[in-house]
Short mmCIF file of C-alpha atoms and ligand atoms in Angstrom, two decimals:
data_model
loop_
_atom_site.label_atom_id
_atom_site.label_comp_id
_atom_site.label_asym_id
_atom_site.label_seq_id
_atom_site.Cartn_x
_atom_site.Cartn_y
_atom_site.Cartn_z
CA MET A 1 152.08 131.75 100.76
CA SER A 2 150.08 133.98 103.01
CA TYR A 3 151.22 137.47 103.80
CA SER A 4 150.85 138.95 107.24
CA ASP A 5 148.26 141.67 107.77
CA LYS A 6 150.96 144.29 108.03
CA VAL A 7 152.46 143.27 104.72
CA LEU A 8 149.06 143.35 103.10
CA ASP A 9 148.40 146.76 104.57
CA HIS A 10 151.63 148.23 103.18
CA TYR A 11 151.16 146.39 99.94
CA SER A 12 147.64 147.57 99.22
CA ASN A 13 148.25 150.99 100.69
CA PRO A 14 151.95 151.72 100.24
CA ARG A 15 153.27 154.86 101.89
CA ASN A 16 155.53 157.34 100.18
CA VAL A 17 155.49 155.96 96.67
CA GLY A 18 157.08 158.33 94.22
CA SER A 19 160.32 160.06 93.54
CA LEU A 20 162.36 163.08 94.62
CA ASP A 21 164.59 165.30 92.54
CA LYS A 22 167.61 163.15 91.94
CA SER A 23 169.85 166.08 91.07
CA SER A 24 169.17 168.04 94.27
CA SER A 25 172.12 168.19 96.65
CA GLU A 26 169.75 167.42 99.54
CA VAL A 27 168.52 164.20 97.96
CA GLY A 28 170.20 160.81 98.16
CA THR A 29 169.16 158.02 95.82
CA GLY A 30 169.63 154.32 96.40
CA LEU A 31 168.98 151.86 93.62
CA VAL A 32 169.43 148.21 94.47
CA GLY A 33 168.55 144.84 93.01
CA ALA A 34 167.92 141.47 94.57
CA PRO A 35 170.27 138.89 93.12
CA GLU A 36 167.84 136.20 94.21
CA CYS A 37 164.93 137.21 92.05
CA GLY A 38 165.88 140.12 89.85
CA ASP A 39 163.60 142.58 91.64
CA VAL A 40 164.61 146.23 91.80
CA MET A 41 164.03 148.92 94.41
CA LYS A 42 164.67 152.63 94.41
CA LEU A 43 164.63 154.58 97.65
CA GLN A 44 165.26 158.30 97.98
CA ILE A 45 165.75 160.54 100.99
CA LYS A 46 165.68 164.29 101.38
CA VAL A 47 167.93 165.54 104.14
CA ASN A 48 167.87 168.86 105.93
CA PRO A 49 171.39 170.26 105.47
CA GLN A 50 171.36 172.01 108.86
CA THR A 51 170.17 169.18 111.04
CA ASN A 52 170.98 166.08 108.95
CA VAL A 53 167.42 164.95 109.60
CA ILE A 54 165.67 163.01 106.88
CA GLU A 55 162.63 165.10 106.11
CA ASP A 56 161.16 163.13 103.28
CA ALA A 57 161.53 159.70 101.73
CA LYS A 58 160.08 158.11 98.63
CA PHE A 59 160.34 154.72 97.05
CA LYS A 60 159.41 152.76 93.99
CA THR A 61 159.79 149.00 94.01
CA PHE A 62 159.27 146.44 91.31
CA GLY A 63 159.10 143.19 93.15
CA CYS A 64 157.12 140.97 95.41
CA GLY A 65 154.68 142.07 98.07
CA SER A 66 157.26 141.72 100.83
CA ALA A 67 159.72 143.91 98.99
CA ILE A 68 157.08 146.58 98.48
CA ALA A 69 156.02 146.37 102.12
CA SER A 70 159.65 146.44 103.32
CA SER A 71 160.48 149.54 101.34
CA SER A 72 157.24 151.23 102.29
CA LEU A 73 158.03 150.58 105.94
CA ALA A 74 161.62 151.70 105.45
CA THR A 75 160.52 155.10 104.17
CA GLU A 76 158.24 155.49 107.18
CA TRP A 77 161.03 154.60 109.56
CA VAL A 78 163.73 156.82 108.13
CA LYS A 79 161.57 159.92 108.14
CA GLY A 80 162.38 162.09 111.13
CA LYS A 81 165.63 160.25 111.84
CA THR A 82 169.07 161.67 111.31
CA VAL A 83 171.11 159.93 108.65
CA ASP A 84 173.25 158.30 111.30
CA GLU A 85 170.21 156.96 113.10
CA ALA A 86 168.77 155.71 109.84
CA LEU A 87 171.97 153.78 109.19
CA GLN A 88 171.20 151.74 112.30
CA ILE A 89 168.05 150.26 110.83
CA LYS A 90 168.52 146.53 110.41
CA ASN A 91 166.70 144.25 108.07
CA THR A 92 165.91 141.99 111.01
CA GLU A 93 163.75 144.75 112.50
CA ILE A 94 161.82 144.90 109.24
CA VAL A 95 161.43 141.12 109.30
CA LYS A 96 160.06 141.33 112.81
CA GLU A 97 157.72 144.22 112.20
CA LEU A 98 156.23 142.63 109.10
CA SER A 99 156.43 139.03 110.37
CA LEU A 100 158.22 138.00 107.21
CA PRO A 101 158.79 134.25 106.79
CA PRO A 102 162.37 133.05 106.24
CA VAL A 103 161.86 132.81 102.50
CA LYS A 104 161.20 136.55 102.40
CA ILE A 105 164.22 137.71 104.33
CA HIS A 106 166.08 138.74 101.21
CA CYS A 107 163.29 141.18 100.43
CA SER A 108 163.98 143.00 103.70
CA VAL A 109 167.71 142.90 103.01
CA LEU A 110 166.95 144.75 99.81
CA ALA A 111 165.25 147.50 101.81
CA GLU A 112 168.17 147.83 104.21
CA ASP A 113 170.57 147.98 101.28
CA ALA A 114 168.44 150.65 99.66
CA ILE A 115 168.58 152.85 102.79
CA ARG A 116 172.35 152.49 102.94
CA ALA A 117 172.75 153.19 99.26
CA ALA A 118 170.61 156.32 99.49
CA ILE A 119 172.56 157.63 102.48
CA HIS A 120 175.83 156.82 100.79
CA ASP A 121 174.76 158.75 97.73
CA TRP A 122 173.71 161.71 99.85
CA LYS A 123 177.01 161.69 101.77
CA LYS A 124 178.95 161.68 98.55
CA LYS A 125 177.11 164.82 97.53
CA GLN A 126 177.95 166.51 100.85
CA ALA A 127 181.69 165.97 100.71
CA PRO A 128 183.18 169.41 100.18
CA VAL A 129 184.53 169.86 96.72
CA ASP A 130 188.13 170.36 97.78
CA GLU A 131 188.06 167.20 99.87
CA LEU A 132 186.80 165.25 96.89
CA ALA A 133 189.54 166.71 94.75
CA ARG A 134 192.13 165.72 97.33
CA ALA A 135 190.73 162.20 97.52
CA GLU A 136 190.94 161.90 93.77
CA ALA A 137 194.47 163.25 93.68
CA ARG A 138 195.56 160.52 96.06
CA MET B 1 190.17 114.79 88.65
CA SER B 2 193.71 113.69 87.95
CA ILE B 3 192.96 110.06 87.26
CA GLN B 4 194.42 108.91 84.00
CA THR B 5 193.13 106.00 81.99
CA SER B 6 195.37 104.31 79.52
CA ASN B 7 192.95 104.36 76.62
CA SER B 8 192.20 108.02 76.64
CA SER B 9 195.25 109.82 77.85
CA GLY B 10 196.49 112.65 75.75
CA THR B 11 198.63 115.67 75.75
CA THR B 12 198.06 119.28 74.96
CA ALA B 13 199.97 121.03 72.24
CA ASN B 14 202.66 122.05 74.68
CA GLY B 15 203.08 118.52 75.90
CA ALA B 16 201.38 118.83 79.26
CA PRO B 17 198.94 116.06 80.05
CA PHE B 18 195.38 117.29 80.07
CA ARG B 19 192.75 116.04 82.37
CA HIS B 20 189.89 114.32 80.69
CA LEU B 21 187.58 112.95 83.30
CA ASN B 22 184.69 114.91 84.63
CA GLY B 23 183.58 114.82 88.25
CA ASP B 24 181.72 111.54 87.82
CA GLY B 25 184.81 109.80 86.55
CA VAL B 26 183.38 109.75 83.04
CA ARG B 27 185.40 110.96 80.10
CA ASP B 28 184.57 114.61 79.62
CA TYR B 29 183.20 115.98 76.36
CA PHE B 30 186.51 117.42 75.28
CA ALA B 31 188.24 114.11 75.70
CA PHE B 32 185.40 112.50 73.82
CA PHE B 33 186.53 114.34 70.73
CA ARG B 34 190.21 114.06 71.57
CA LEU B 35 190.33 117.78 72.10
CA PRO B 36 192.26 119.60 74.79
CA ARG B 37 190.23 121.58 77.33
CA LYS B 38 190.37 124.74 75.30
CA LEU B 39 187.64 127.16 74.40
CA ASP B 40 188.64 128.62 71.09
CA LEU B 41 187.84 125.32 69.42
CA ASP B 42 188.56 124.24 65.93
CA LEU B 43 184.94 123.73 64.96
CA ALA B 44 185.84 121.95 61.75
CA GLN B 45 187.83 119.40 63.66
CA LEU B 46 185.00 119.00 66.14
CA GLU B 47 182.61 118.32 63.32
CA ARG B 48 184.96 115.83 61.66
CA GLU B 49 185.42 113.93 64.90
CA PHE B 50 181.71 113.95 65.47
CA HIS B 51 180.93 112.43 62.10
CA GLN B 52 183.69 109.90 62.38
CA GLN B 53 182.56 108.71 65.78
CA SER B 54 178.90 108.74 64.81
CA ARG B 55 179.72 106.37 62.00
CA LYS B 56 181.51 104.03 64.35
CA LEU B 57 178.49 103.97 66.61
CA HIS B 58 175.89 103.62 63.92
CA PRO B 59 173.18 101.15 65.03
CA ASP B 60 173.48 99.27 61.73
CA LEU B 61 176.91 98.12 62.77
CA PHE B 62 175.50 96.52 65.88
CA THR B 63 172.59 94.51 64.49
CA GLN B 64 174.47 91.27 65.09
CA SER B 65 175.83 92.29 68.46
CA SER B 66 174.67 91.25 71.89
CA ALA B 67 171.93 93.22 73.58
CA GLU B 68 174.52 94.53 75.94
CA GLN B 69 176.67 95.89 73.19
CA GLN B 70 173.70 97.39 71.43
CA GLU B 71 172.77 99.19 74.56
CA TRP B 72 176.32 100.40 75.00
CA SER B 73 176.38 101.82 71.49
CA MET B 74 173.08 103.58 72.04
CA GLU B 75 174.33 105.14 75.20
CA GLN B 76 177.53 106.24 73.55
CA SER B 77 175.63 107.77 70.64
CA SER B 78 173.41 109.79 72.84
CA ARG B 79 176.41 110.96 74.83
CA LEU B 80 178.17 111.80 71.64
CA ASN B 81 175.24 113.92 70.54
CA ASP B 82 175.11 115.71 73.87
CA ALA B 83 178.81 116.34 73.72
CA TYR B 84 178.64 117.68 70.20
CA ARG B 85 175.72 119.99 70.90
CA THR B 86 177.37 121.29 74.05
CA LEU B 87 180.76 121.99 72.53
CA ARG B 88 179.44 123.45 69.31
CA ASP B 89 177.62 126.25 71.10
CA PRO B 90 179.93 129.00 72.41
CA ILE B 91 177.91 129.70 75.53
CA ARG B 92 177.20 126.12 76.43
CA ARG B 93 180.82 125.21 75.78
CA THR B 94 181.99 127.88 78.19
CA GLN B 95 179.43 126.85 80.80
CA TYR B 96 180.52 123.27 80.47
CA LEU B 97 184.17 124.09 80.90
CA LEU B 98 183.44 126.21 83.95
CA ARG B 99 181.51 123.36 85.46
CA LEU B 100 184.42 121.03 84.82
CA GLU B 101 186.59 123.56 86.57
CA GLY B 102 184.30 123.40 89.58
CA LEU B 103 182.25 126.55 89.09
CA GLU B 104 178.50 126.23 89.44
CA LEU B 105 176.57 128.66 87.35
CA GLU B 106 172.99 129.26 88.04
CA GLU B 107 170.53 130.31 85.49
CA GLN B 108 168.48 133.34 86.20
CA SER B 109 165.65 131.48 84.58
CA GLU B 110 162.05 131.87 85.40
CA THR B 111 161.89 128.49 87.07
CA ALA B 112 165.02 129.19 89.06
CA THR B 113 163.50 132.46 90.19
CA GLU B 114 160.33 130.73 91.26
CA GLN B 115 162.27 128.08 93.09
CA VAL B 116 164.17 130.74 94.93
CA ARG B 117 160.99 132.60 95.74
CA ALA B 118 159.57 129.39 97.15
CA SER B 119 162.61 128.19 99.05
CA GLY B 120 164.16 131.49 100.07
CA GLN B 121 167.62 130.21 99.35
CA ALA B 122 170.12 132.62 97.97
CA LYS B 123 170.91 132.14 94.34
CA LYS B 124 174.48 132.72 93.33
CA GLN B 125 173.73 135.42 90.86
CA ILE B 126 175.00 138.91 91.15
CA VAL B 127 172.97 141.73 89.78
CA PRO B 128 175.11 143.61 87.31
CA GLU B 129 175.13 146.96 89.05
CA ASP B 130 175.58 149.12 86.03
CA LEU B 131 172.44 147.55 84.62
CA LEU B 132 170.20 148.46 87.53
CA GLU B 133 169.36 151.87 86.16
CA GLU B 134 168.24 150.34 82.92
CA VAL B 135 166.29 147.58 84.60
CA PHE B 136 164.46 150.13 86.68
CA GLU B 137 163.61 152.21 83.61
CA LEU B 138 162.34 149.15 81.81
CA ASN B 139 160.13 148.27 84.73
CA MET B 140 158.70 151.78 84.71
CA GLN B 141 157.83 151.42 81.05
CA TRP B 142 156.30 148.01 81.50
CA GLU B 143 154.13 149.36 84.21
CA GLU B 144 152.98 152.16 81.96
CA LEU B 145 152.30 149.70 79.19
CA ARG B 146 150.21 147.56 81.53
CA MET B 147 148.24 150.60 82.66
CA ASN B 148 147.60 151.55 79.06
CA LYS B 149 146.31 148.09 78.35
CA LYS B 150 143.98 148.27 81.28
CA THR B 151 142.50 151.59 80.25
CA GLY B 152 142.47 150.58 76.60
CA ASP B 153 144.92 153.33 75.63
CA SER B 154 147.67 152.76 73.19
CA ASP B 155 150.91 154.63 73.16
CA PRO B 156 152.88 153.96 70.00
CA ALA B 157 155.81 156.07 71.23
CA LEU B 158 156.16 153.89 74.30
CA VAL B 159 156.06 150.74 72.24
CA ARG B 160 158.70 152.15 69.92
CA GLU B 161 160.87 153.00 72.88
CA LEU B 162 160.60 149.50 74.26
CA GLU B 163 161.48 148.09 70.90
CA GLY B 164 164.52 150.31 70.88
CA GLN B 165 165.50 149.03 74.33
CA LYS B 166 165.18 145.52 73.10
CA VAL B 167 167.59 146.18 70.26
CA SER B 168 170.11 147.80 72.56
CA LEU B 169 169.88 144.89 74.99
CA GLU B 170 170.47 142.46 72.19
CA GLN B 171 173.50 144.44 71.13
CA LYS B 172 174.79 144.25 74.68
CA GLN B 173 174.37 140.51 74.56
CA GLU B 174 176.44 140.40 71.39
CA ALA B 175 179.13 142.58 72.92
CA LEU B 176 179.31 140.29 75.93
CA LEU B 177 179.90 137.33 73.68
CA GLU B 178 182.82 139.13 72.07
CA GLU B 179 184.21 139.96 75.48
CA LEU B 180 183.82 136.35 76.49
CA LYS B 181 185.83 135.29 73.49
CA SER B 182 188.71 137.46 74.60
CA TYR B 183 188.81 135.44 77.81
CA TRP B 184 188.79 132.24 75.83
CA VAL B 185 192.08 133.32 74.38
CA GLU B 186 193.46 134.01 77.83
CA TRP B 187 192.23 130.69 79.10
CA ASP B 188 193.63 128.78 76.18
CA ALA B 189 197.01 130.33 76.72
CA LEU B 190 197.10 128.88 80.22
CA GLY B 191 198.13 125.29 80.72
CA ASP B 192 197.50 122.74 83.40
CA THR B 193 200.69 123.85 85.03
CA SER B 194 199.63 127.49 85.30
CA PRO B 195 199.12 128.74 88.82
CA LEU B 196 195.67 128.15 90.21
CA GLU B 197 195.13 131.86 90.85
CA ALA B 198 195.66 132.63 87.20
CA ARG B 199 193.21 129.94 86.18
CA ASN B 200 190.67 131.02 88.76
CA ARG B 201 190.91 134.63 87.75
CA VAL B 202 189.98 133.81 84.19
CA THR B 203 187.21 131.37 85.08
CA ALA B 204 185.72 133.89 87.51
CA LYS B 205 185.70 136.51 84.77
CA MET B 206 183.97 134.16 82.42
CA ALA B 207 181.41 133.18 85.03
CA ASP B 208 180.69 136.85 85.63
CA LEU B 209 180.18 137.48 81.93
CA LEU B 210 177.86 134.50 81.62
CA ASN B 211 175.82 135.75 84.54
CA ARG B 212 175.47 139.16 82.99
CA ARG B 213 174.52 137.59 79.75
CA SER B 214 171.79 135.46 81.26
CA TYR B 215 170.50 138.46 83.19
CA ILE B 216 170.27 140.44 79.97
CA ARG B 217 168.76 137.52 78.13
CA ASN B 218 165.98 137.42 80.69
CA LEU B 219 165.40 141.13 80.29
CA VAL B 220 165.04 140.63 76.55
CA ARG B 221 162.57 137.86 77.27
CA ASP B 222 160.59 140.16 79.55
CA VAL B 223 160.60 142.98 77.02
CA ASN B 224 159.29 140.59 74.42
CA ALA B 225 156.56 139.39 76.73
CA ALA B 226 155.59 142.97 77.53
CA LEU B 227 155.41 143.86 73.87
CA GLU B 228 153.39 140.81 72.99
CA ASN B 229 150.50 140.75 75.39
S1 FES C 1 161.01 137.92 96.12
FE1 FES C 1 162.46 139.28 95.35
S2 FES C 1 162.40 140.94 96.64
FE2 FES C 1 160.93 139.61 97.40
#
């Protein structure tokens, strides 16, 4: 299979590889796996508590070239967006941007899932303690 | 699935008729050994039946028979062997029963993975979520190991750690087998007349456990490969 130039670019020169402090209250971590192939992807975001803007994003993916490119692109896209804007990112946009063939769609789904998981994790951390306690009491 | 043939009909211990044809209309492996479709098998009985039937199908008994009959006996013997090997093994037995019950399990095998990579079709395999963390960690260590190999470094501590992971994965595999057995008991307690939801709940549980098990088995395989080369 031949990868598009954009995939190759992200693959050979991935942006934002690395990790953020998982325990920080400003950091959300998403860890997801592709049922189709067993690949795993971790994506982290760092959110400004005042503005809800994602100021930094890092990823580490063990998987195919498309998965690496998708997550690399995802970190680029989420940076500078608010969490709500970032939630709007669809895997189909990743497919389009990277010209992924149909067989590689699940790789982009993984990236979308990772964004959602990271935001979900961050939101959980933001929920005021008393609200959490109330939710648990219910 | 409810077709009954006169020569092979039987009843379960509680008197309910059990089904004994697989999807192709062939007698299923359980019926082959006159066993009900239960999972907690009496292995001694299975073995006795196997030997008894093997004797009946022994080629020596057919030397005077027509070519047709000889062929029939050969076919039956090979089916008998398949049936025995399938039912004797706890995992294969469970997989077989689930297939009879209409559940398709897919192996997270290397070939299956490659096929999926090539075809892009979704494989019906769920990633055990609680395992993701561990899978990620393992991948990190493999990467480090590969880097070491490239630079000619060796890191005995890392190798030891991976070996430890391997042991813990193998223990998980064992634990899953025990858990699976607890569902055998549940399944066996159900009869043909039990509500479909009850049956489906148990088969779904078993399918889930088998998936987890094959996922872990593949991780063990990968750890081994990483340690070897
Ligand atoms: S092939 Fe699995 S994520 Fe791309």
